[in-house]
Coordinates of N, CA and C in Angstrom, one line a residue:
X1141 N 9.8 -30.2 -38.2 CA 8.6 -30.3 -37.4 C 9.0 -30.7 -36.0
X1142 N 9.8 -31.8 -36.0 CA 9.9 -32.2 -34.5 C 11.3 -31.1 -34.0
X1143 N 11.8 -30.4 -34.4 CA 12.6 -29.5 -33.9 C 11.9 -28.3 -33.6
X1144 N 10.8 -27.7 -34.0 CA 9.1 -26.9 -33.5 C 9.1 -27.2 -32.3
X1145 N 8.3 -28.6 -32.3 CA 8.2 -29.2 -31.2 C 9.0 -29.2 -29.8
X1146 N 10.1 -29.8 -30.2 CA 11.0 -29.5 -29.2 C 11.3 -28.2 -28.5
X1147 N 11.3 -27.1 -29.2 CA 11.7 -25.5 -29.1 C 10.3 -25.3 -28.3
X1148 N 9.2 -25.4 -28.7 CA 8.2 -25.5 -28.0 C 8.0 -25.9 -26.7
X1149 N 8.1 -27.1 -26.9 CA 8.2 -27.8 -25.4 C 9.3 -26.6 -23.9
X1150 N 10.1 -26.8 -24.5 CA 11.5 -25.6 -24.3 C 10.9 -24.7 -23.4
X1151 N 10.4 -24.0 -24.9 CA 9.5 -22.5 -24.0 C 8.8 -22.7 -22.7
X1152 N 7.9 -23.5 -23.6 CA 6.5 -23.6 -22.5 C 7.2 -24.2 -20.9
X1153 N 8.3 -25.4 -20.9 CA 9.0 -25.3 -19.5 C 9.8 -24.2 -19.0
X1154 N 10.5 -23.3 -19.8 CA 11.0 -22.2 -19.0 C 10.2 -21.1 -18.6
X1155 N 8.7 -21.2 -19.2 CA 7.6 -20.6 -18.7 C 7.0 -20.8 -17.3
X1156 N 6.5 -22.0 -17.2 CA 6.5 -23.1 -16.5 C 7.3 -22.5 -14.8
X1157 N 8.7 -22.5 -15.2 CA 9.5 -22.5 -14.3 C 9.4 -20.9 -13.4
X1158 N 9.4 -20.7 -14.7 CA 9.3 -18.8 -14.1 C 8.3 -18.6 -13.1
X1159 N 6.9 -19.4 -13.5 CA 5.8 -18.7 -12.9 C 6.1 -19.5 -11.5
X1160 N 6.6 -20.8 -11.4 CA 7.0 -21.7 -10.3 C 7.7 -20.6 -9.4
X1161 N 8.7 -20.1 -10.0 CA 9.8 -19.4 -9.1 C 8.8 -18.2 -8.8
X1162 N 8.0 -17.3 -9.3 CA 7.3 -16.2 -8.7 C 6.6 -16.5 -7.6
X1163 N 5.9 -17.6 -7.5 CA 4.9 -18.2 -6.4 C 5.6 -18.4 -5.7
X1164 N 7.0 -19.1 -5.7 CA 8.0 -19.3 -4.6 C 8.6 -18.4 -4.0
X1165 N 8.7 -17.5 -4.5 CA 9.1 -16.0 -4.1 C 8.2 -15.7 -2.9
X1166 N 7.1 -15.3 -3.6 CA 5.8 -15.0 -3.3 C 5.8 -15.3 -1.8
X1167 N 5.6 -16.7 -1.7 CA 5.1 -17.5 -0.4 C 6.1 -17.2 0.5
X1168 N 7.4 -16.7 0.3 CA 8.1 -16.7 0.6 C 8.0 -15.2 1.5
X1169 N 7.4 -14.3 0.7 CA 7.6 -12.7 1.4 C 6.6 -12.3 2.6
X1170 N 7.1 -11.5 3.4 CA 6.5 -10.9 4.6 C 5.1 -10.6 4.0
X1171 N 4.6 -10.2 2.6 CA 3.2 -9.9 2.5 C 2.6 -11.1 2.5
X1172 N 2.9 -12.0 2.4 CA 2.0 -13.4 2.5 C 2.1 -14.2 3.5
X1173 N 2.9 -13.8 4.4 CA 3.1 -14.2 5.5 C 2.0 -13.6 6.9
X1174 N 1.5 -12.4 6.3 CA 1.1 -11.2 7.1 C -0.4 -11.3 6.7
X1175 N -0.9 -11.5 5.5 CA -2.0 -11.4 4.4 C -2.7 -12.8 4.3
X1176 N -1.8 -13.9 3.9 CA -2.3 -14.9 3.5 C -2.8 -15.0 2.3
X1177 N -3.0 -14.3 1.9 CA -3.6 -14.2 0.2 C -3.0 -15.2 -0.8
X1178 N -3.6 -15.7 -1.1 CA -3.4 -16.7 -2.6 C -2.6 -16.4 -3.1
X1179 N -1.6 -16.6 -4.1 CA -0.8 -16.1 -5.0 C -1.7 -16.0 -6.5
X1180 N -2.7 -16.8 -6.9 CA -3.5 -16.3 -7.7 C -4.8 -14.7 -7.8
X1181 N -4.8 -15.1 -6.1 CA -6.2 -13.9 -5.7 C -5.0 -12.9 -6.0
X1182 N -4.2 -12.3 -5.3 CA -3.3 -11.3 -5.5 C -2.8 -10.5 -6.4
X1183 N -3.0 -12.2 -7.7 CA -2.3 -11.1 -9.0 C -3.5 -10.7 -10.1
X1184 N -4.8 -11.2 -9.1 CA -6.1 -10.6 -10.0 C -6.8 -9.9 -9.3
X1185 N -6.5 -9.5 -8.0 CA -7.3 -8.0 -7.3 C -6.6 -7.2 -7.7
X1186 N -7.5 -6.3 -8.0 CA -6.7 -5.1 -8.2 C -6.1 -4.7 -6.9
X1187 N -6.8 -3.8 -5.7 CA -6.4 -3.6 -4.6 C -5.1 -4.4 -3.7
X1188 N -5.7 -5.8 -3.8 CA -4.1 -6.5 -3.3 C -2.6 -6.7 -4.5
X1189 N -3.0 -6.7 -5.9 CA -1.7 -6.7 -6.3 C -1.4 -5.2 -6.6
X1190 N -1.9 -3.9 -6.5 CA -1.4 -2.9 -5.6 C -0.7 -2.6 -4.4
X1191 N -0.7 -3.0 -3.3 CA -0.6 -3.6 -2.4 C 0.8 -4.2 -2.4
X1192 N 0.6 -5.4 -3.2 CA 1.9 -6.2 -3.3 C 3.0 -5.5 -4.2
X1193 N 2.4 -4.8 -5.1 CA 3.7 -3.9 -5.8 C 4.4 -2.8 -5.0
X1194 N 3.5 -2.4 -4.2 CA 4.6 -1.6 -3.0 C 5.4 -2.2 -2.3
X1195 N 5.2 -3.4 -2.0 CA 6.2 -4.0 -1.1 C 7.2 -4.7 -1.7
X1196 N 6.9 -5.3 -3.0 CA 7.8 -5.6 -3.9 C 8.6 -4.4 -3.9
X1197 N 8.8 -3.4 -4.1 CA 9.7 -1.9 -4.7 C 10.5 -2.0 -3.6
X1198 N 9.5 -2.1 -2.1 CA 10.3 -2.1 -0.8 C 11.0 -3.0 -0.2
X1199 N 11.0 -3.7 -0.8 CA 11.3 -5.3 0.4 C 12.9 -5.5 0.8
X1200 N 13.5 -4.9 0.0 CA 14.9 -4.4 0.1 C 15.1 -3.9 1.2
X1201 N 14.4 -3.3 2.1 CA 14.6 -2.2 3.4 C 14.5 -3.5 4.3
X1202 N 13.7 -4.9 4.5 CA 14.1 -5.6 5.5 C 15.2 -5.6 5.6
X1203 N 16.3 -6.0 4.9 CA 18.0 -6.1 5.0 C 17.8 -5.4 5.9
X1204 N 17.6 -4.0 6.0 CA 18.5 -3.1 7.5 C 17.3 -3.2 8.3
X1205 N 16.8 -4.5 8.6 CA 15.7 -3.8 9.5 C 13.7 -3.8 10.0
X1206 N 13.5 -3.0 8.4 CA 12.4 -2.5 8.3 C 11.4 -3.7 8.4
X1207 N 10.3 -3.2 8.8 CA 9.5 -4.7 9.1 C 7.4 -3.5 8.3
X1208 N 7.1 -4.6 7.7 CA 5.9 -4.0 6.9 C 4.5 -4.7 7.4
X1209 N 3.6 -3.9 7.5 CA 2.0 -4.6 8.0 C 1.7 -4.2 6.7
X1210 N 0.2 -4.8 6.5 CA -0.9 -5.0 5.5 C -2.2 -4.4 6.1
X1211 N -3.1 -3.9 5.7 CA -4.6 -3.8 5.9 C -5.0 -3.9 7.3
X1212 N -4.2 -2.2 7.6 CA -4.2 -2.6 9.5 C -5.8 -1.4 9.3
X1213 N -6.4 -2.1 10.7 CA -7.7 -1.7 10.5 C -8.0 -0.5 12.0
X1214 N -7.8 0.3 11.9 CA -7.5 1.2 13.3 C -8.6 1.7 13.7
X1215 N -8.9 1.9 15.6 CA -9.8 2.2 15.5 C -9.9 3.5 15.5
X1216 N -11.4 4.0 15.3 CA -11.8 5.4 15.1 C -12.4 6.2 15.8
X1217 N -12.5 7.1 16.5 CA -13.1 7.8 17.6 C -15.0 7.2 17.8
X1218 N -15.7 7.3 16.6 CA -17.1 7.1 16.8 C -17.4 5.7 16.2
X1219 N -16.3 4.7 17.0 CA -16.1 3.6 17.1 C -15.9 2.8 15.5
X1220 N -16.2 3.3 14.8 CA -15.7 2.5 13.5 C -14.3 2.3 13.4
X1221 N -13.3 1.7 11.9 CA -12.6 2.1 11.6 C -11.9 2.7 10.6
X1222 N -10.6 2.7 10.7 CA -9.9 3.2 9.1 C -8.8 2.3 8.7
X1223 N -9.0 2.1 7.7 CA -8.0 1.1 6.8 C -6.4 1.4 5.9
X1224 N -5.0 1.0 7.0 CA -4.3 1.6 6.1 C -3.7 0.5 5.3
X1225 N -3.2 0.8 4.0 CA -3.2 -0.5 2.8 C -1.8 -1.0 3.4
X1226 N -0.7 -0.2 3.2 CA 0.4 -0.7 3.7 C 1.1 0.3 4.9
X1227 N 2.1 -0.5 5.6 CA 3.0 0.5 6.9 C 4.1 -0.1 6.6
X1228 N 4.9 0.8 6.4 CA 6.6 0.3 6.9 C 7.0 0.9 8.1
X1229 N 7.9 0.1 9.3 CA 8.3 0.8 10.0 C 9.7 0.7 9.8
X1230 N 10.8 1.2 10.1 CA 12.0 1.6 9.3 C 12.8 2.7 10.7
X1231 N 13.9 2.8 10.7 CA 14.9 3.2 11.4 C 14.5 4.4 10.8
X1232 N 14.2 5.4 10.1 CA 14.2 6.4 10.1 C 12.7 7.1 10.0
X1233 N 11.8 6.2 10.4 CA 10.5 6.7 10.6 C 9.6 5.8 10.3
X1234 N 8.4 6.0 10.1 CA 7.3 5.0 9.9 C 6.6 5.8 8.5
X1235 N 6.3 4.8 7.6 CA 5.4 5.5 6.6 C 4.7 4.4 6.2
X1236 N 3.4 5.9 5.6 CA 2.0 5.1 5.8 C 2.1 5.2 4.3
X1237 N 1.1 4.4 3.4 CA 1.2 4.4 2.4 C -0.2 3.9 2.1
X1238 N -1.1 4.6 1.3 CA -2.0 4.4 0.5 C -2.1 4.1 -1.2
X1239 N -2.8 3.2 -1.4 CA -2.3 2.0 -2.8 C -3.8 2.3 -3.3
X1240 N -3.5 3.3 -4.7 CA -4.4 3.5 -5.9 C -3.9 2.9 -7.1
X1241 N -4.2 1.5 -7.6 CA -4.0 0.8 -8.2 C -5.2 1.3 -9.9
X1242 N -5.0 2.3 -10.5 CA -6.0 3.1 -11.0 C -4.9 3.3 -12.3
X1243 N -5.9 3.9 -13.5 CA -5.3 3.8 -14.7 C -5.8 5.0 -15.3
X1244 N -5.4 5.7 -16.2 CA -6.0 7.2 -16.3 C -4.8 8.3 -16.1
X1245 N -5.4 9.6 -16.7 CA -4.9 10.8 -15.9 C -5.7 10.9 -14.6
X1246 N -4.7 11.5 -13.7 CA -5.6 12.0 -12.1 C -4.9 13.2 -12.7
X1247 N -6.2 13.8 -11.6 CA -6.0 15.4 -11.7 C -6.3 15.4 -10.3
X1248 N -6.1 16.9 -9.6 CA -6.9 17.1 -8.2 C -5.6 17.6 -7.5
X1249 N -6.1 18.6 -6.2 CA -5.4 19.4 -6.0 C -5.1 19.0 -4.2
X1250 N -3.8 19.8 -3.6 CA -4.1 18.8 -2.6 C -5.2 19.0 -1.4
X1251 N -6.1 20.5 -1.4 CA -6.6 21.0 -0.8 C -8.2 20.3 -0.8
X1252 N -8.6 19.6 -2.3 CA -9.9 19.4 -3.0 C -10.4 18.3 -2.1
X1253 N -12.0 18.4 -2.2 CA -12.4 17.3 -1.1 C -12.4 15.9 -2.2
X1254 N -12.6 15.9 -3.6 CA -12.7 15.0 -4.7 C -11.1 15.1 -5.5
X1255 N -10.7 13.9 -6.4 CA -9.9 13.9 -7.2 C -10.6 13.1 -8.3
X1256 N -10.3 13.5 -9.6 CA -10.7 13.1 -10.7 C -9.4 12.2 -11.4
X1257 N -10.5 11.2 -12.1 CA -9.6 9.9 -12.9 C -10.4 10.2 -14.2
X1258 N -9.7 11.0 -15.2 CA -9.8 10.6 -16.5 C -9.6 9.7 -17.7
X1259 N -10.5 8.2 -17.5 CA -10.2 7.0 -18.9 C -11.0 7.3 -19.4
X1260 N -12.3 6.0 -19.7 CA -13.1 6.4 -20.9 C -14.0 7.6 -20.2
X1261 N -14.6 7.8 -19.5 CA -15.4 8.9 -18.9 C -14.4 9.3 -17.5
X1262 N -15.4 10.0 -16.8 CA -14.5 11.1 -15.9 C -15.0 10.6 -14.7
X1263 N -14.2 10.2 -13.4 CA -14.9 9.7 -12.1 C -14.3 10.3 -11.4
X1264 N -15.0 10.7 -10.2 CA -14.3 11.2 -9.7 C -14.1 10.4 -8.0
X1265 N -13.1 10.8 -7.3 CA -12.7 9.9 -5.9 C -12.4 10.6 -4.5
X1266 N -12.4 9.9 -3.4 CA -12.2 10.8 -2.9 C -10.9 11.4 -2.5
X1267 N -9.9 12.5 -2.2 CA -8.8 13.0 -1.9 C -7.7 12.0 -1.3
X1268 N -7.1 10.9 -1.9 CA -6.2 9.8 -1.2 C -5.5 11.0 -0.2
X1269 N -4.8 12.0 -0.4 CA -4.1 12.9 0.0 C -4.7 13.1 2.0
X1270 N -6.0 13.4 1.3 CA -6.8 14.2 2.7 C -6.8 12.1 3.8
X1271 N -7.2 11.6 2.7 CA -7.7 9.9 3.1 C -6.3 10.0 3.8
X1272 N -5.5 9.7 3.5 CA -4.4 9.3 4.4 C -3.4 10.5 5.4
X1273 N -4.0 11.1 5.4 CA -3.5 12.1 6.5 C -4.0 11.6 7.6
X1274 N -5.0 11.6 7.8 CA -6.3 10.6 8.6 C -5.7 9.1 9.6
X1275 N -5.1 8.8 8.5 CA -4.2 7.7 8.8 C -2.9 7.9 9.5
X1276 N -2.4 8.7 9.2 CA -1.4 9.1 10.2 C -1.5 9.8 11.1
X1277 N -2.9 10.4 11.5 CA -2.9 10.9 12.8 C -3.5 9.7 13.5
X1278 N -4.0 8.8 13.0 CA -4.8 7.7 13.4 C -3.2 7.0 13.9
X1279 N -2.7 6.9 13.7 CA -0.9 5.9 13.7 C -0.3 7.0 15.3
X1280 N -0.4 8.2 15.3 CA 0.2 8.8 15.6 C -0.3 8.7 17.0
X1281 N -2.1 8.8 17.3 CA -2.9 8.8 18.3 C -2.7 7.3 19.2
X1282 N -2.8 6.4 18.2 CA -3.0 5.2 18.6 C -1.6 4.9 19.7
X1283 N -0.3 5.1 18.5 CA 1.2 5.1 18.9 C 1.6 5.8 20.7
X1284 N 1.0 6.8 20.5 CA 1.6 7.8 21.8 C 2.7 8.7 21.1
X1285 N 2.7 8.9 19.6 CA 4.0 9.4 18.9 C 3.9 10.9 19.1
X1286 N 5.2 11.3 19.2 CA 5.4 12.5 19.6 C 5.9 13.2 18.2
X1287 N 6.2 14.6 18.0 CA 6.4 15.1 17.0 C 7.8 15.0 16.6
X1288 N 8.6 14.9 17.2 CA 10.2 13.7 17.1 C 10.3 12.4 16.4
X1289 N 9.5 11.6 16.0 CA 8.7 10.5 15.3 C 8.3 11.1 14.1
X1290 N 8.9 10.9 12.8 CA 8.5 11.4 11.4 C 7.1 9.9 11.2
X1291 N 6.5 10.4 10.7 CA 5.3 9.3 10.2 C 5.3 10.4 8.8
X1292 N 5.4 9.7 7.6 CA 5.2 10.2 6.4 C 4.1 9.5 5.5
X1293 N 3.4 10.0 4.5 CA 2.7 10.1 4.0 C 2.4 9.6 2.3
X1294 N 2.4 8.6 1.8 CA 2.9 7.9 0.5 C 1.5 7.8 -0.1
X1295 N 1.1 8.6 -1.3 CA 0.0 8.3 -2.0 C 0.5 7.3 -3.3
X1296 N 0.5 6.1 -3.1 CA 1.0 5.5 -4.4 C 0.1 4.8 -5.4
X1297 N 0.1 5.8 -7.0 CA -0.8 4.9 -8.1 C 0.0 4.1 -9.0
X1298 N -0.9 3.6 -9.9 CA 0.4 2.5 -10.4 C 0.6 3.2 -12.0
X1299 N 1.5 2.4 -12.2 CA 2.5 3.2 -13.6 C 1.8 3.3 -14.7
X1300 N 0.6 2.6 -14.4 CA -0.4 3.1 -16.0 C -1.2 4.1 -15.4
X1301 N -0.8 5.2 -14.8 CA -1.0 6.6 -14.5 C -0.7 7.4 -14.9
X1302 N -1.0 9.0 -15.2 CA -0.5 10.0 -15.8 C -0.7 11.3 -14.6
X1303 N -0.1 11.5 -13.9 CA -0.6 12.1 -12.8 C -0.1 13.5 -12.9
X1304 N -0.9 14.0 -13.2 CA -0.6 15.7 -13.0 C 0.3 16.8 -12.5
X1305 N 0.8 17.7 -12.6 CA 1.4 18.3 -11.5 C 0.6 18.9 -10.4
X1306 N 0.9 18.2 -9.7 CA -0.1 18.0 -8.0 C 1.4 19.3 -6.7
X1307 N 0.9 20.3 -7.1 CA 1.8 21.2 -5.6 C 1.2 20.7 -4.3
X1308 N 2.0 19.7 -3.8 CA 1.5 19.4 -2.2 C 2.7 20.7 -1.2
X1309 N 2.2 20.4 -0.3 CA 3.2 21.9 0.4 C 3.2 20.8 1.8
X1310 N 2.3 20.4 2.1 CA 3.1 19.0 2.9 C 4.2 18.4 2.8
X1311 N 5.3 19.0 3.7 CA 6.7 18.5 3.3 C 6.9 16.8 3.9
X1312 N 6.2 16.2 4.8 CA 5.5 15.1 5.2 C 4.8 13.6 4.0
X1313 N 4.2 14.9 2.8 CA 3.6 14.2 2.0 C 4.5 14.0 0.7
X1314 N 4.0 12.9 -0.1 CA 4.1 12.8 -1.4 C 3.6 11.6 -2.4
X1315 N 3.1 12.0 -3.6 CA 2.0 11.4 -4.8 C 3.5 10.9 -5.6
X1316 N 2.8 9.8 -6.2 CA 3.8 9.5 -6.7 C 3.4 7.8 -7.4
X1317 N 4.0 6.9 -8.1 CA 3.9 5.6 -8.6 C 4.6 4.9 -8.3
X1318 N 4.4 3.6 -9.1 CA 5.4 2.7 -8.6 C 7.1 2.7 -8.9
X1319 N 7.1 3.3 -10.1 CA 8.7 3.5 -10.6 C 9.2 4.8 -9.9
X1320 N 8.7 5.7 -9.2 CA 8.7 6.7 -8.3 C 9.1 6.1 -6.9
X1321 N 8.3 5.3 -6.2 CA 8.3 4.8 -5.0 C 9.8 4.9 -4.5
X1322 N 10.7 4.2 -4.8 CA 12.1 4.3 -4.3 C 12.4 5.4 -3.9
X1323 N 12.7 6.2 -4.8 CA 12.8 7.4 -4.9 C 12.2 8.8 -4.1
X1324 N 11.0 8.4 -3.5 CA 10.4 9.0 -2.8 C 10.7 8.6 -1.2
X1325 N 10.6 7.5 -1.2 CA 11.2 7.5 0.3 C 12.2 7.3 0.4
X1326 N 13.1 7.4 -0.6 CA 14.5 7.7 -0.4 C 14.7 8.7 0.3
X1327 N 13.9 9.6 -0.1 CA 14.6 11.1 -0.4 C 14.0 11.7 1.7
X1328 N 12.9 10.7 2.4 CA 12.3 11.1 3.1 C 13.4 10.2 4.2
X1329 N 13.7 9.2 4.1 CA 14.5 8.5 4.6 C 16.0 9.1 5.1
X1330 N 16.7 9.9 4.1 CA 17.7 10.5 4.2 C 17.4 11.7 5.3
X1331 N 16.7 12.0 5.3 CA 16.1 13.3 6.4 C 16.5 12.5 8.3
X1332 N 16.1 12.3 8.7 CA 16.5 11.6 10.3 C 16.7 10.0 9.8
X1333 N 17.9 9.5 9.2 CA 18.3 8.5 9.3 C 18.3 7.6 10.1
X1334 N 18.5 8.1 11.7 CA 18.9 7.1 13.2 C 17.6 7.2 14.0
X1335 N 16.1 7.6 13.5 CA 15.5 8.4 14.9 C 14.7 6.8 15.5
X1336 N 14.4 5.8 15.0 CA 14.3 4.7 15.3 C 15.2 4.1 15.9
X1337 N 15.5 3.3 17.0 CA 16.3 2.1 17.1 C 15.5 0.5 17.0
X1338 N 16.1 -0.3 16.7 CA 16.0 -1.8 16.2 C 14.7 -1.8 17.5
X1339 N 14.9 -1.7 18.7 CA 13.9 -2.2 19.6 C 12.5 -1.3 19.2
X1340 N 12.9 0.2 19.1 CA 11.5 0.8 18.9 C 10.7 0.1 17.7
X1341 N 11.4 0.1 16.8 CA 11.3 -0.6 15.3 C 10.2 -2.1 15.8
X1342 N 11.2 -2.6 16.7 CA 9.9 -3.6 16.7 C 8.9 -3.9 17.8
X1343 N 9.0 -2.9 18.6 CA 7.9 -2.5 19.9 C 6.8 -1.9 18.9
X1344 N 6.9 -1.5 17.8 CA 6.0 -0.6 17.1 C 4.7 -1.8 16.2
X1345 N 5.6 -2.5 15.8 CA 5.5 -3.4 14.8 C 4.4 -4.5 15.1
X1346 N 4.9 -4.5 16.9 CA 4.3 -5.6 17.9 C 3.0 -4.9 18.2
X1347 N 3.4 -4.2 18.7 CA 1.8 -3.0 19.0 C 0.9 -2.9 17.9
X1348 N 1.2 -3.1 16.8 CA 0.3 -2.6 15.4 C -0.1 -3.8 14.3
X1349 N 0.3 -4.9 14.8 CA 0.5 -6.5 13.9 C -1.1 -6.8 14.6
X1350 N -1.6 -6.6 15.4 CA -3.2 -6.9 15.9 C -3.8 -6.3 15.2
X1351 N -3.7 -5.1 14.4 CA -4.9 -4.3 13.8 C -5.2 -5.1 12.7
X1352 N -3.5 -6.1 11.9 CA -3.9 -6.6 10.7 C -4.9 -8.1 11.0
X1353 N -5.3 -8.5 12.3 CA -5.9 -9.8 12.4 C -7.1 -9.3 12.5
X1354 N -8.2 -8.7 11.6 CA -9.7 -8.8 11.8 C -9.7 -10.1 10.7
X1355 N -11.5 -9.9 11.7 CA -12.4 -11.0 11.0 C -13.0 -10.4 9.8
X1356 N -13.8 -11.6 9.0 CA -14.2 -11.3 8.0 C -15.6 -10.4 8.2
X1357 N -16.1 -10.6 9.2 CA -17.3 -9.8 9.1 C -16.9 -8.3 9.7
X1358 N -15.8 -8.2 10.5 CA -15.4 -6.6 10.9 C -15.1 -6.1 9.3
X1359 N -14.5 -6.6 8.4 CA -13.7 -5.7 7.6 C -15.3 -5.5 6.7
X1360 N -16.0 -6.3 6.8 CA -17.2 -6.1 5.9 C -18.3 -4.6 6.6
X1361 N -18.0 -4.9 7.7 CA -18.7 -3.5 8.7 C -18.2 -1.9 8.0
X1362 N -16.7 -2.6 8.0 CA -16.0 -1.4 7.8 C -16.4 -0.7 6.1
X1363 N -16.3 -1.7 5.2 CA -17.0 -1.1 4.1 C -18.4 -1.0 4.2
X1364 N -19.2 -1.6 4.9 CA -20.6 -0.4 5.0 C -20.3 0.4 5.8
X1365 N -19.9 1.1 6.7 CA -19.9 2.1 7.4 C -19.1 3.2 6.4
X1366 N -17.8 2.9 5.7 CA -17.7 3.8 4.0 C -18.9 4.4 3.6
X1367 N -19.4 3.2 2.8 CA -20.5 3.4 2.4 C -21.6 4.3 3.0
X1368 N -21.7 3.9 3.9 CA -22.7 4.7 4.6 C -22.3 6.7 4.7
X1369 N -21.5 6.7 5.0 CA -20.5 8.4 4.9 C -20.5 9.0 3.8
X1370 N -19.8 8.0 3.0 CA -19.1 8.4 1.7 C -19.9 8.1 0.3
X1371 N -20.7 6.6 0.5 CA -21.6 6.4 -0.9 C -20.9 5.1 -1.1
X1372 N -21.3 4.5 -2.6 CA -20.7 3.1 -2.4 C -19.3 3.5 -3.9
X1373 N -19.6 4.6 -3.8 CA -18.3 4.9 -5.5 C -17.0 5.4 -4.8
X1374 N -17.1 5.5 -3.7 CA -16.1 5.7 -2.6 C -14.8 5.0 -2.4
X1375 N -15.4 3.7 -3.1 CA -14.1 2.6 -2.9 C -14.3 2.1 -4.3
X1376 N -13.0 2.2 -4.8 CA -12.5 1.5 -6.2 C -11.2 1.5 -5.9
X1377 N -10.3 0.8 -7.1 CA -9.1 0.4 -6.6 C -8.7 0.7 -8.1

């Protein structure tokens, strides 16, 4: 019994330790530096620990460099805005990345103004694809970026997804998850390796680090004015 006990105790502190060391991590990375988000809020939003799993996959790319924003809020011609979840900027281009933290088969094609999430019933959402094209012209407008400047296109859902065969013909674009993610901007990365240098890298980063400081009541505008366009089923995570 007291050898239970002991083994017990055991566990529960190398438990203990672990979750110690994740928070320490945590507090530690450019998304909580940038975000501020709790280490508890994060691992129970859906949207932000979406979010944080892309950057987790990525964080490796600071080594050479790369520097990442959060929930930059851009503005929009008929004065609202648009919300992109994550940006890396990176020596070989800037990519935008939109975080569907969703469970289900997706289906949907890349042309469709809807995409469908099949769990217990059938929902359907709007085109992440078309949504973040949006966003990189929005990056592109705002930037002064010329067509020498790759800005790419990252729809990422998470691994408890079954995602269909989706033909995108946007060689710019690509769908894809979290065990995917590396691999995907690998493969975009290897394309203009040098077209950034270190200063553009972070003249960009400087120019675009204001979108992520709104207030609480702008980002609240910005989900009714969704709402208002799109309906309130518009936004799920």
């Amino acid at each position: 019994m007291e050898v239970r006990s002991v083994l017990t105790a055991a566990v529960l502190s190398l438990i203990c330790l672990w979750f110690s060391d994740r928070r320490r991590r945590y507090k530690r990375s450019s998304y909580y530096r940038i975000t501020r988000n709790a280490y508890e809020l994060t691992m129970k939003d859906k949207g932000r620990f979406g979010e944080y799993q892309i950057f987790k996959k990525l964080a490796f790319y600071e080594q050479g460099g790369a520097r990442f924003l959060f929930n930059c809020y851009l503005p929009r011609e008929d004065g609202g805005t648009t919300e992109i979840d994550v940006l890396m900027i990176h020596h070989s281009g800037i990519y935008v990345f939109e975080s569907k933290n969703y469970s289900g088969r997706i289906c949907g094609r890349e042309t469709d103004q809807n995409w469908t999430q099949l769990l217990k019933k059938k929902t359907s959402f709007l085109n992440p694809l078309r949504q973040n094209r949006s966003h990189v012209i929005r990056v592109r407008k705002l930037m002064g970026l010329g067509k020498e400047t790759p800005v790419y296109s990252l729809v990422v859902f998470s691994d408890r997804c079954v995602l269909e065969k989706m033909a995108v013909k946007d060689p710019d674009c690509q769908v894809t998850n979290w065990k995917g993610l590396r691999r995907a901007v690998r493969r975009f990365a290897k394309r203009q390796p040098g077209t950034l240098e270190k200063r553009d890298v972070e003249r960009l980063y400087q120019s675009l680090y204001p979108y992520t400081r709104v207030s609480r009541k702008e980002k609240r505008e910005h989900i009714r004015n969704i709402h208002r366009r799109w309906g309130k089923r518009s936004i799920f995570w």
